[in-house]
Amino acid sequence: MVLRLGFIVNPVAGIGGPAALKGSDGQVDAALARGYEPTAAAKATRFLRRLKERAGPTSIRIFAAPGVMGTGIARDVGWKVGTLGAETMMSDPFATEALDTEEACRYALEAEMDLIVFVGGDGTARDVASVLAMERPMLGVPAGVKMFSDCFAETPEAAADLVADIARAPFAEGDAIECLEADVMDLDEEAYRDGRMDVRHHGAARVPRSPRVQAAKCPACPVDGLEGAVGEVRLRMSEDPSGLFILGSGSTLAALKTSLGIQGTLIGVDLVTGTPAGTNDEPAWETVALDADADTIDALVAKALAEARSVTLVLSPIGGQGFIIGRGTGQLSPAVVRAALPERIWVVSAAGKLDTIGSGTLRVDTGDPALDEAFPRFLRVVVGVERERMVKVVHA
Amino acid sequence: MAKEIAAAEATESDLTIPRDRVSRLHLKEALLPAHAGRPHEGSLDGTATPAAYRRKTSPALPTMSEFEVVRHFTRLSRMNFGIDQGMYPLGSCTMKYNPKFAEVVAAFEGFTRLHPYQDPSTTQGAMALMWELEKQLCRVVGMDSVTLQPPAGAAGEFTGLLIARKFHEANGEGETRDEVIIPDTAHGTNPATAGMCGYKVVEVPSTEEGTVDLEALQAAVGPRTAAIMLTNPSTLGIFESEIKEVARIVHSAGALLYYDGANLNAIMGRARPGDMGFDIVHINLHKTFATPHGGGGPGAGPVGVRSRLEQFLPTPRVVRQDGEGGASFVWQEVGESSIGKVHGFHGNFGMLVRAYAYILRFGGEGLRAISDTAVMNSNWLKRRLKGMFDEPHRDLRKHEFVVSASNVKKSRGIRTLDIAKRLLDHGVHAPTVYFPMVVDEALMIEPTESEPLDEMERFAQAMESVLADDPEVVRTAPHTMPVGRLDEAWAARQLVLTWQDARARIDELAPETDEA
């Protein structure tokens, strides 16, 4: 099988980092003024060189974005590539914009690429994901400043090895590449520069399934456990379905929402409740509110408490950082957290994802320092069927 | 058919039986009692088998000469690696040398020709051996009673948890106590066993020191806890210095402490799980007591318990009765409270014999010397490898130690897997890799007391050589083995399981070229 690979480079990705600008969007002039140079091209070259070694043009057909966004770099490495879109000579890297990335992605979709590899950071990931959505798998070669998103390989070489694996695998034409869902996250750079940390979900993406995508502790271990963990939480919800369940955002909880059979949102907080259904053990789940804001949630919680129903907060940590409350959960007020404490804050995560949290701890920032202090020191995280892990909780 | 046999029987004739047929005829006579002592009609060809079933030609069975078969298996054995060849430094496996005197004893006909269903009056010696072995093991680990039935370590774990469950059921807490606590450094069999017994697993993290985080443990125990499963020293080779506090926390919650005996080789004669507060212990005879394993034979996982749990042990038990004629041994059913049988018979008897011989040969002082030497060897090797790897956690270890190759990954771009494969090219068996999972790029090394300094020095030199090697050579190792580096992702997809598949695959990879 010949793998049709879309290749898009954000030539200014990463420039904001060394210039301590917390991100590159809109900061190119400032960075250049300080004398910094972009490094994305070098990373792109490393990726292509390694890919050529491991797989080569007989098994992979590359279609790259024009000029400095792809074709130029590929030709320097000695790889004949097709062009995504018109070969308008993109020679000035600093003239490229997010729109150019998006346009290249649209061409990639139309030309039915099997996989799109982009070189950049969270900002680039957002741009790519906004066009690809879940239609085609994507993979990031890390070259950005912030990489909160789950869709990056560890290094340009690791990305190349992953793509080579796929190209050499005995798939038939038309077979789908096995994928996982990943979170596309991004930090609001303006907010950060103003002193506020605001990491949000910006969407989901499909990423090829491989231990090389996340820092694998064990090359032979599968990166899963998500199904088991989600199944276990669903089982527990079924034990007392009449309570109010507040389901947080992110790909793990999206998987839970799907398994409950509701049309939940990926990036928002959804509230559900269930009614025990007849002889069958599975309750019928209904949405009470979708992508709710803080006021709506507060009101619903107050109502549930008044009716003596239980209130359960179901959360999942953000990979890498480990926040369960305080990043991308602005809708959850301290009152809501209090209502769920201490027994009814449920945390769910695939074991592999939990392992990516560098500190090995969960982080909480409720907005109320007294509540932070009173928060339990340890939480049980559901990591699989009948499997929990005691994880330490620290407040930011 | 019966009529034909009857007709054959009725005829008597004087046979001159050729000598090469004699032995076969005798065999036939023994098999056919009705014909015993009576000559057959005609030659062997004229048997009672009806003509319709008799072969006209010889069956074309494949034959080989004896030496061809011998050479084949000898070649195969040379492609293998065993403890008789060199050090086998697998962490927590305790691959110590299997002494031949134990094999000699286990081969005594008095043991090999026994059947467990024989009348006990004919198996007194075997029962005496088992009774004495139980007592010896109780003393080594500080327990009050032992069962020898479980045929392996994980089977011992299963037995131990069944006992715990029965205990809680007897106290009316069988339903409420549904959780087992397991540290993140545990052997994989621990959570698997807990799951098999129907328990939910609650993992607790380890501290920077490598010991159980007491705060996390305190948060984890409660009225739902049935037991905690611990290995001491842990798989990091670190002794749980706070074990008494752990025991206090767990017992206060009404739960039991279970000891995984995989690392017993570190503490014999120096410390006993019973003294630490453990209620149930399993012992790996194939690790600590040198019975062959790793493909060398079946295991044996006796389980010891404190007296309050004795009533739950598997049934039956060997009981000694002292009478006028001396001691005699009987099988006694344990009763209703027993968990039942965990083995078809009484355990892997051949392994029990070897372990018993080992214990007799070394005695208490010898066992202590064995553990002391194992600990010294491990620390010697750790010291010898200093500077090559990252060494997380505290310095002093017990019989095994874990290092991290993260530094090597960063500086030379080679991973633990690559190092392990390249060691093979040096004729050195690799240590355990990527376990325990709390250590990045882990190498888990246990030399055991069997290894002389020379062998450990050889290991260290091979390691030095690998780390100084051309990284590309290491990344593509092994180069001198019968099998190269397997592409595991592919191996899971394209299984080659039969020789026909292998033949087809070889043809596929190297097609015959037509010669014009």
PDB file of C-alpha atoms in Angstrom, chain A residues 3-259:
ATOM      1  CA  LEU A   3       0.592   5.840   2.071  1.00  0.00           C
ATOM      2  CA  ARG A   4      -0.656   9.224   0.922  1.00  0.00           C
ATOM      3  CA  LEU A   5       0.847  11.652   3.365  1.00  0.00           C
ATOM      4  CA  GLY A   6      -0.101  15.285   3.666  1.00  0.00           C
ATOM      5  CA  PHE A   7       2.729  17.436   5.017  1.00  0.00           C
ATOM      6  CA  ILE A   8       2.317  20.951   6.375  1.00  0.00           C
ATOM      7  CA  VAL A   9       4.924  23.042   8.128  1.00  0.00           C
ATOM      8  CA  ASN A  10       4.242  26.137  10.144  1.00  0.00           C
ATOM      9  CA  PRO A  11       7.529  27.882   9.452  1.00  0.00           C
ATOM     10  CA  VAL A  12       7.261  30.302  12.360  1.00  0.00           C
ATOM     11  CA  ALA A  13       6.120  27.804  14.949  1.00  0.00           C
ATOM     12  CA  GLY A  14       8.175  27.941  18.083  1.00  0.00           C
ATOM     13  CA  ILE A  15       9.558  31.373  17.532  1.00  0.00           C
ATOM     14  CA  GLY A  16       7.692  32.777  20.474  1.00  0.00           C
ATOM     15  CA  GLY A  17       9.270  30.323  22.913  1.00  0.00           C
ATOM     16  CA  PRO A  18      12.859  31.405  23.161  1.00  0.00           C
ATOM     17  CA  ALA A  19      11.639  34.982  22.983  1.00  0.00           C
ATOM     18  CA  ALA A  20       9.539  34.163  26.047  1.00  0.00           C
ATOM     19  CA  LEU A  21       6.452  35.365  24.330  1.00  0.00           C
ATOM     20  CA  LYS A  22       4.335  32.399  25.418  1.00  0.00           C
ATOM     21  CA  GLY A  23       3.259  31.484  21.958  1.00  0.00           C
ATOM     22  CA  SER A  24       3.938  32.587  18.456  1.00  0.00           C
ATOM     23  CA  ASP A  25       0.568  33.752  17.159  1.00  0.00           C
ATOM     24  CA  GLY A  26       0.808  37.383  16.274  1.00  0.00           C
ATOM     25  CA  GLN A  27       4.193  37.696  17.877  1.00  0.00           C
ATOM     26  CA  VAL A  28       6.407  37.061  14.903  1.00  0.00           C
ATOM     27  CA  ASP A  29       7.479  40.654  14.402  1.00  0.00           C
ATOM     28  CA  ALA A  30       8.277  41.032  18.079  1.00  0.00           C
ATOM     29  CA  ALA A  31      10.333  37.871  18.083  1.00  0.00           C
ATOM     30  CA  LEU A  32      12.189  38.738  14.916  1.00  0.00           C
ATOM     31  CA  ALA A  33      12.928  42.137  16.341  1.00  0.00           C
ATOM     32  CA  ARG A  34      14.661  40.431  19.211  1.00  0.00           C
ATOM     33  CA  GLY A  35      16.784  38.497  16.799  1.00  0.00           C
ATOM     34  CA  TYR A  36      15.236  35.028  17.127  1.00  0.00           C
ATOM     35  CA  GLU A  37      15.006  32.579  14.266  1.00  0.00           C
ATOM     36  CA  PRO A  38      12.402  29.972  13.560  1.00  0.00           C
ATOM     37  CA  THR A  39      13.350  26.328  14.099  1.00  0.00           C
ATOM     38  CA  ALA A  40      10.378  24.562  12.561  1.00  0.00           C
ATOM     39  CA  ALA A  41      12.180  24.019   9.252  1.00  0.00           C
ATOM     40  CA  ALA A  42      15.004  22.168  10.992  1.00  0.00           C
ATOM     41  CA  LYS A  43      12.539  19.876  12.761  1.00  0.00           C
ATOM     42  CA  ALA A  44      10.687  19.287   9.513  1.00  0.00           C
ATOM     43  CA  THR A  45      13.949  18.325   7.842  1.00  0.00           C
ATOM     44  CA  ARG A  46      14.805  15.869  10.615  1.00  0.00           C
ATOM     45  CA  PHE A  47      11.391  14.263  10.221  1.00  0.00           C
ATOM     46  CA  LEU A  48      11.702  13.857   6.457  1.00  0.00           C
ATOM     47  CA  ARG A  49      15.273  12.579   6.590  1.00  0.00           C
ATOM     48  CA  ARG A  50      14.394   9.894   9.082  1.00  0.00           C
ATOM     49  CA  LEU A  51      11.268   8.977   7.161  1.00  0.00           C
ATOM     50  CA  LYS A  52      13.269   8.575   3.982  1.00  0.00           C
ATOM     51  CA  GLU A  53      15.649   6.223   5.812  1.00  0.00           C
ATOM     52  CA  ARG A  54      12.939   4.112   7.384  1.00  0.00           C
ATOM     53  CA  ALA A  55      10.381   3.970   4.602  1.00  0.00           C
ATOM     54  CA  GLY A  56      11.187   5.970   1.509  1.00  0.00           C
ATOM     55  CA  PRO A  57       9.310   7.091  -1.593  1.00  0.00           C
ATOM     56  CA  THR A  58       8.257   3.606  -2.713  1.00  0.00           C
ATOM     57  CA  SER A  59       5.836   3.234   0.177  1.00  0.00           C
ATOM     58  CA  ILE A  60       4.958   6.871   0.824  1.00  0.00           C
ATOM     59  CA  ARG A  61       3.739   9.555  -1.505  1.00  0.00           C
ATOM     60  CA  ILE A  62       4.042  12.982   0.059  1.00  0.00           C
ATOM     61  CA  PHE A  63       1.900  15.950  -0.853  1.00  0.00           C
ATOM     62  CA  ALA A  64       3.220  19.051   0.834  1.00  0.00           C
ATOM     63  CA  ALA A  65       1.997  22.583   1.274  1.00  0.00           C
ATOM     64  CA  PRO A  66       3.808  24.959  -1.045  1.00  0.00           C
ATOM     65  CA  GLY A  67       7.234  26.544  -0.583  1.00  0.00           C
ATOM     66  CA  VAL A  68       8.484  27.092   2.938  1.00  0.00           C
ATOM     67  CA  MET A  69       5.429  25.329   4.233  1.00  0.00           C
ATOM     68  CA  GLY A  70       6.509  22.002   2.818  1.00  0.00           C
ATOM     69  CA  THR A  71       7.596  21.457  -0.784  1.00  0.00           C
ATOM     70  CA  GLY A  72      10.732  23.561  -0.433  1.00  0.00           C
ATOM     71  CA  ILE A  73      11.940  21.611   2.571  1.00  0.00           C
ATOM     72  CA  ALA A  74      11.115  18.246   1.002  1.00  0.00           C
ATOM     73  CA  ARG A  75      13.088  19.050  -2.090  1.00  0.00           C
ATOM     74  CA  ASP A  76      16.074  20.040  -0.007  1.00  0.00           C
ATOM     75  CA  VAL A  77      15.974  16.572   1.499  1.00  0.00           C
ATOM     76  CA  GLY A  78      15.784  15.081  -1.974  1.00  0.00           C
ATOM     77  CA  TRP A  79      12.205  13.908  -1.925  1.00  0.00           C
ATOM     78  CA  LYS A  80       9.969  14.441  -4.935  1.00  0.00           C
ATOM     79  CA  VAL A  81       6.628  15.569  -3.644  1.00  0.00           C
ATOM     80  CA  GLY A  82       3.277  16.679  -4.941  1.00  0.00           C
ATOM     81  CA  THR A  83       1.800  20.020  -3.948  1.00  0.00           C
ATOM     82  CA  LEU A  84      -1.263  20.694  -1.859  1.00  0.00           C
ATOM     83  CA  GLY A  85      -2.865  23.504  -3.749  1.00  0.00           C
ATOM     84  CA  ALA A  86      -1.267  25.838  -6.192  1.00  0.00           C
ATOM     85  CA  GLU A  87       2.469  26.152  -6.209  1.00  0.00           C
ATOM     86  CA  THR A  88       2.410  29.855  -5.474  1.00  0.00           C
ATOM     87  CA  MET A  89       5.958  30.372  -4.472  1.00  0.00           C
ATOM     88  CA  MET A  90       5.742  30.753  -0.709  1.00  0.00           C
ATOM     89  CA  SER A  91       9.229  31.907  -0.136  1.00  0.00           C
ATOM     90  CA  ASP A  92       8.863  34.165   2.827  1.00  0.00           C
ATOM     91  CA  PRO A  93       8.133  32.143   5.940  1.00  0.00           C
ATOM     92  CA  PHE A  94       7.093  35.224   7.794  1.00  0.00           C
ATOM     93  CA  ALA A  95       4.356  35.935   5.364  1.00  0.00           C
ATOM     94  CA  THR A  96       2.506  32.696   6.135  1.00  0.00           C
ATOM     95  CA  GLU A  97      -0.619  32.734   8.228  1.00  0.00           C
ATOM     96  CA  ALA A  98      -3.073  30.424   9.894  1.00  0.00           C
ATOM     97  CA  LEU A  99      -5.251  30.764   6.826  1.00  0.00           C
ATOM     98  CA  ASP A 100      -2.529  29.230   4.716  1.00  0.00           C
ATOM     99  CA  THR A 101      -2.364  26.233   7.033  1.00  0.00           C
ATOM    100  CA  GLU A 102      -6.095  25.821   6.835  1.00  0.00           C
ATOM    101  CA  GLU A 103      -6.118  26.084   3.089  1.00  0.00           C
ATOM    102  CA  ALA A 104      -3.440  23.430   2.781  1.00  0.00           C
ATOM    103  CA  CYS A 105      -5.538  21.186   5.015  1.00  0.00           C
ATOM    104  CA  ARG A 106      -8.563  21.677   2.841  1.00  0.00           C
ATOM    105  CA  TYR A 107      -6.560  20.582  -0.177  1.00  0.00           C
ATOM    106  CA  ALA A 108      -5.317  17.613   1.800  1.00  0.00           C
ATOM    107  CA  LEU A 109      -8.876  16.572   2.575  1.00  0.00           C
ATOM    108  CA  GLU A 110      -9.961  16.920  -1.015  1.00  0.00           C
ATOM    109  CA  ALA A 111      -6.984  14.976  -2.262  1.00  0.00           C
ATOM    110  CA  GLU A 112      -7.881  12.220   0.228  1.00  0.00           C
ATOM    111  CA  MET A 113      -4.686  12.015   2.180  1.00  0.00           C
ATOM    112  CA  ASP A 114      -4.446   9.003   4.490  1.00  0.00           C
ATOM    113  CA  LEU A 115      -2.645  10.973   7.165  1.00  0.00           C
ATOM    114  CA  ILE A 116      -1.654  14.576   7.661  1.00  0.00           C
ATOM    115  CA  VAL A 117       1.569  15.400   9.437  1.00  0.00           C
ATOM    116  CA  PHE A 118       2.040  18.976  10.581  1.00  0.00           C
ATOM    117  CA  VAL A 119       5.081  20.613  12.088  1.00  0.00           C
ATOM    118  CA  GLY A 120       4.156  23.122  14.764  1.00  0.00           C
ATOM    119  CA  GLY A 121       2.620  23.561  18.207  1.00  0.00           C
ATOM    120  CA  ASP A 122      -0.795  23.923  19.772  1.00  0.00           C
ATOM    121  CA  GLY A 123      -1.677  26.871  17.603  1.00  0.00           C
ATOM    122  CA  THR A 124      -0.947  24.922  14.440  1.00  0.00           C
ATOM    123  CA  ALA A 125      -2.760  21.883  15.863  1.00  0.00           C
ATOM    124  CA  ARG A 126      -5.836  24.019  16.348  1.00  0.00           C
ATOM    125  CA  ASP A 127      -5.715  25.276  12.807  1.00  0.00           C
ATOM    126  CA  VAL A 128      -5.297  21.773  11.392  1.00  0.00           C
ATOM    127  CA  ALA A 129      -7.968  20.253  13.626  1.00  0.00           C
ATOM    128  CA  SER A 130     -10.443  22.972  12.743  1.00  0.00           C
ATOM    129  CA  VAL A 131     -10.380  21.835   9.130  1.00  0.00           C
ATOM    130  CA  LEU A 132      -9.789  18.101   9.484  1.00  0.00           C
ATOM    131  CA  ALA A 133     -12.107  17.653  12.456  1.00  0.00           C
ATOM    132  CA  MET A 134     -12.356  13.884  12.823  1.00  0.00           C
ATOM    133  CA  GLU A 135     -12.298  13.111   9.140  1.00  0.00           C
ATOM    134  CA  ARG A 136      -8.633  12.338   8.710  1.00  0.00           C
ATOM    135  CA  PRO A 137      -5.975  11.387  11.220  1.00  0.00           C
ATOM    136  CA  MET A 138      -3.287  13.880  12.040  1.00  0.00           C
ATOM    137  CA  LEU A 139       0.053  13.785  13.794  1.00  0.00           C
ATOM    138  CA  GLY A 140       2.169  16.623  15.105  1.00  0.00           C
ATOM    139  CA  VAL A 141       5.932  16.951  14.866  1.00  0.00           C
ATOM    140  CA  PRO A 142       6.603  19.001  17.969  1.00  0.00           C
ATOM    141  CA  ALA A 143       7.985  22.388  17.057  1.00  0.00           C
ATOM    142  CA  GLY A 144       5.820  24.792  18.941  1.00  0.00           C
ATOM    143  CA  VAL A 145       6.086  26.631  22.203  1.00  0.00           C
ATOM    144  CA  LYS A 146       3.129  25.085  23.946  1.00  0.00           C
ATOM    145  CA  MET A 147       2.200  21.536  23.393  1.00  0.00           C
ATOM    146  CA  PHE A 148      -0.729  20.915  25.699  1.00  0.00           C
ATOM    147  CA  SER A 149      -2.458  18.924  22.987  1.00  0.00           C
ATOM    148  CA  ASP A 150      -2.291  15.153  22.943  1.00  0.00           C
ATOM    149  CA  CYS A 151      -1.496  14.784  19.282  1.00  0.00           C
ATOM    150  CA  PHE A 152       2.270  15.161  19.185  1.00  0.00           C
ATOM    151  CA  ALA A 153       4.983  12.581  18.842  1.00  0.00           C
ATOM    152  CA  GLU A 154       7.895  12.892  21.276  1.00  0.00           C
ATOM    153  CA  THR A 155      10.443  13.937  18.669  1.00  0.00           C
ATOM    154  CA  PRO A 156      10.647  14.445  14.888  1.00  0.00           C
ATOM    155  CA  GLU A 157      12.345  11.032  14.681  1.00  0.00           C
ATOM    156  CA  ALA A 158       9.605   9.348  16.695  1.00  0.00           C
ATOM    157  CA  ALA A 159       7.033  10.844  14.348  1.00  0.00           C
ATOM    158  CA  ALA A 160       8.928   9.516  11.349  1.00  0.00           C
ATOM    159  CA  ASP A 161       9.146   6.033  12.896  1.00  0.00           C
ATOM    160  CA  LEU A 162       5.422   6.050  13.516  1.00  0.00           C
ATOM    161  CA  VAL A 163       4.631   7.012   9.956  1.00  0.00           C
ATOM    162  CA  ALA A 164       7.094   4.420   8.667  1.00  0.00           C
ATOM    163  CA  ASP A 165       5.349   1.748  10.767  1.00  0.00           C
ATOM    164  CA  ILE A 166       2.039   2.640   9.207  1.00  0.00           C
ATOM    165  CA  ALA A 167       3.453   2.706   5.696  1.00  0.00           C
ATOM    166  CA  ARG A 168       5.015  -0.725   6.076  1.00  0.00           C
ATOM    167  CA  ALA A 169       2.045  -2.372   7.729  1.00  0.00           C
ATOM    168  CA  PRO A 170       0.103  -4.934   5.723  1.00  0.00           C
ATOM    169  CA  PHE A 171      -3.017  -2.834   5.307  1.00  0.00           C
ATOM    170  CA  ALA A 172      -5.147  -3.181   2.280  1.00  0.00           C
ATOM    171  CA  GLU A 173      -6.056  -0.137   0.230  1.00  0.00           C
ATOM    172  CA  GLY A 174      -8.880   1.729   1.811  1.00  0.00           C
ATOM    173  CA  ASP A 175      -8.292   0.312   5.293  1.00  0.00           C
ATOM    174  CA  ALA A 176      -8.482   2.942   7.999  1.00  0.00           C
ATOM    175  CA  ILE A 177      -5.454   3.609  10.141  1.00  0.00           C
ATOM    176  CA  GLU A 178      -6.138   2.609  13.732  1.00  0.00           C
ATOM    177  CA  CYS A 179      -6.665   5.785  15.682  1.00  0.00           C
ATOM    178  CA  LEU A 180      -7.178   7.178  19.125  1.00  0.00           C
ATOM    179  CA  GLU A 181      -9.014  10.320  20.059  1.00  0.00           C
ATOM    180  CA  ALA A 182      -6.836  13.136  21.240  1.00  0.00           C
ATOM    181  CA  ASP A 183      -7.550  16.464  22.847  1.00  0.00           C
ATOM    182  CA  VAL A 184      -6.593  19.619  21.045  1.00  0.00           C
ATOM    183  CA  MET A 185      -5.898  22.122  23.742  1.00  0.00           C
ATOM    184  CA  ASP A 186      -4.546  25.582  23.697  1.00  0.00           C
ATOM    185  CA  LEU A 187      -3.583  28.259  26.105  1.00  0.00           C
ATOM    186  CA  ASP A 188      -5.144  31.636  25.622  1.00  0.00           C
ATOM    187  CA  GLU A 189      -1.940  33.549  25.034  1.00  0.00           C
ATOM    188  CA  GLU A 190      -3.322  37.010  25.630  1.00  0.00           C
ATOM    189  CA  ALA A 191      -4.842  35.916  28.899  1.00  0.00           C
ATOM    190  CA  TYR A 192      -1.535  34.380  29.881  1.00  0.00           C
ATOM    191  CA  ARG A 193       0.352  37.524  29.151  1.00  0.00           C
ATOM    192  CA  ASP A 194      -2.169  39.292  31.343  1.00  0.00           C
ATOM    193  CA  GLY A 195      -1.328  36.853  34.088  1.00  0.00           C
ATOM    194  CA  ARG A 196      -4.250  34.482  33.663  1.00  0.00           C
ATOM    195  CA  MET A 197      -3.828  30.794  32.856  1.00  0.00           C
ATOM    196  CA  ASP A 198      -6.605  29.737  30.562  1.00  0.00           C
ATOM    197  CA  VAL A 199      -6.141  26.429  28.806  1.00  0.00           C
ATOM    198  CA  ARG A 200      -9.130  25.310  26.880  1.00  0.00           C
ATOM    199  CA  HIS A 201     -10.254  22.466  24.777  1.00  0.00           C
ATOM    200  CA  HIS A 202     -10.418  23.483  21.186  1.00  0.00           C
ATOM    201  CA  GLY A 203     -11.523  20.286  19.687  1.00  0.00           C
ATOM    202  CA  ALA A 204     -10.699  16.684  19.203  1.00  0.00           C
ATOM    203  CA  ALA A 205      -8.592  14.960  16.646  1.00  0.00           C
ATOM    204  CA  ARG A 206      -7.844  11.464  15.501  1.00  0.00           C
ATOM    205  CA  VAL A 207      -4.287  10.407  16.036  1.00  0.00           C
ATOM    206  CA  PRO A 208      -2.705   7.145  14.855  1.00  0.00           C
ATOM    207  CA  ARG A 209      -2.649   4.591  17.625  1.00  0.00           C
ATOM    208  CA  SER A 210       0.876   3.874  18.669  1.00  0.00           C
ATOM    209  CA  PRO A 211       2.954   3.896  21.798  1.00  0.00           C
ATOM    210  CA  ARG A 212       5.175   6.413  20.018  1.00  0.00           C
ATOM    211  CA  VAL A 213       2.600   9.169  20.214  1.00  0.00           C
ATOM    212  CA  GLN A 214       2.700   9.501  23.972  1.00  0.00           C
ATOM    213  CA  ALA A 215       5.847   9.089  26.005  1.00  0.00           C
ATOM    214  CA  ALA A 216       5.598   5.362  26.448  1.00  0.00           C
ATOM    215  CA  LYS A 217       6.904   4.031  29.735  1.00  0.00           C
ATOM    216  CA  CYS A 218       6.944   0.599  28.218  1.00  0.00           C
ATOM    217  CA  PRO A 219       7.222   0.079  24.462  1.00  0.00           C
ATOM    218  CA  ALA A 220       5.324  -3.156  24.617  1.00  0.00           C
ATOM    219  CA  CYS A 221       2.413  -1.814  26.663  1.00  0.00           C
ATOM    220  CA  PRO A 222      -0.732  -0.793  24.854  1.00  0.00           C
ATOM    221  CA  VAL A 223      -1.947   2.783  25.273  1.00  0.00           C
ATOM    222  CA  ASP A 224      -5.461   1.987  26.303  1.00  0.00           C
ATOM    223  CA  GLY A 225      -7.575   1.233  29.320  1.00  0.00           C
ATOM    224  CA  LEU A 226      -9.876   4.056  28.332  1.00  0.00           C
ATOM    225  CA  GLU A 227     -12.730   1.705  27.452  1.00  0.00           C
ATOM    226  CA  GLY A 228     -12.415  -0.133  30.751  1.00  0.00           C
ATOM    227  CA  ALA A 229     -12.248   3.045  32.794  1.00  0.00           C
ATOM    228  CA  VAL A 230     -15.228   4.558  31.017  1.00  0.00           C
ATOM    229  CA  GLY A 231     -17.168   1.319  31.395  1.00  0.00           C
ATOM    230  CA  GLU A 232     -16.486   1.218  35.120  1.00  0.00           C
ATOM    231  CA  VAL A 233     -17.754   4.777  35.604  1.00  0.00           C
ATOM    232  CA  ARG A 234     -20.874   4.027  33.608  1.00  0.00           C
ATOM    233  CA  LEU A 235     -21.515   1.020  35.832  1.00  0.00           C
ATOM    234  CA  ARG A 236     -21.231   3.133  38.940  1.00  0.00           C
ATOM    235  CA  MET A 237     -23.536   5.750  37.507  1.00  0.00           C
ATOM    236  CA  SER A 238     -26.047   2.995  36.845  1.00  0.00           C
ATOM    237  CA  GLU A 239     -26.050   2.021  40.491  1.00  0.00           C
ATOM    238  CA  ASP A 240     -27.763   5.289  41.445  1.00  0.00           C
ATOM    239  CA  PRO A 241     -28.905   6.950  38.233  1.00  0.00           C
ATOM    240  CA  SER A 242     -31.423   9.365  39.688  1.00  0.00           C
ATOM    241  CA  GLY A 243     -28.784  11.780  40.906  1.00  0.00           C
ATOM    242  CA  LEU A 244     -27.441  14.730  38.969  1.00  0.00           C
ATOM    243  CA  PHE A 245     -24.234  13.956  37.085  1.00  0.00           C
ATOM    244  CA  ILE A 246     -22.054  16.834  35.968  1.00  0.00           C
ATOM    245  CA  LEU A 247     -19.773  15.568  33.213  1.00  0.00           C
ATOM    246  CA  GLY A 248     -16.693  17.658  32.467  1.00  0.00           C
ATOM    247  CA  SER A 249     -15.042  18.312  29.125  1.00  0.00           C
ATOM    248  CA  GLY A 250     -12.346  16.509  27.202  1.00  0.00           C
ATOM    249  CA  SER A 251     -11.913  13.390  25.136  1.00  0.00           C
ATOM    250  CA  THR A 252     -12.102  10.918  28.034  1.00  0.00           C
ATOM    251  CA  LEU A 253     -15.450  12.273  29.156  1.00  0.00           C
ATOM    252  CA  ALA A 254     -16.588  12.537  25.557  1.00  0.00           C
ATOM    253  CA  ALA A 255     -16.073   8.795  25.378  1.00  0.00           C
ATOM    254  CA  LEU A 256     -18.195   8.395  28.517  1.00  0.00           C
ATOM    255  CA  LYS A 257     -20.930  10.591  27.091  1.00  0.00           C
ATOM    256  CA  THR A 258     -20.977   8.554  23.909  1.00  0.00           C
ATOM    257  CA  SER A 259     -21.211   5.313  25.862  1.00  0.00           C
TER     258      SER A 259
END
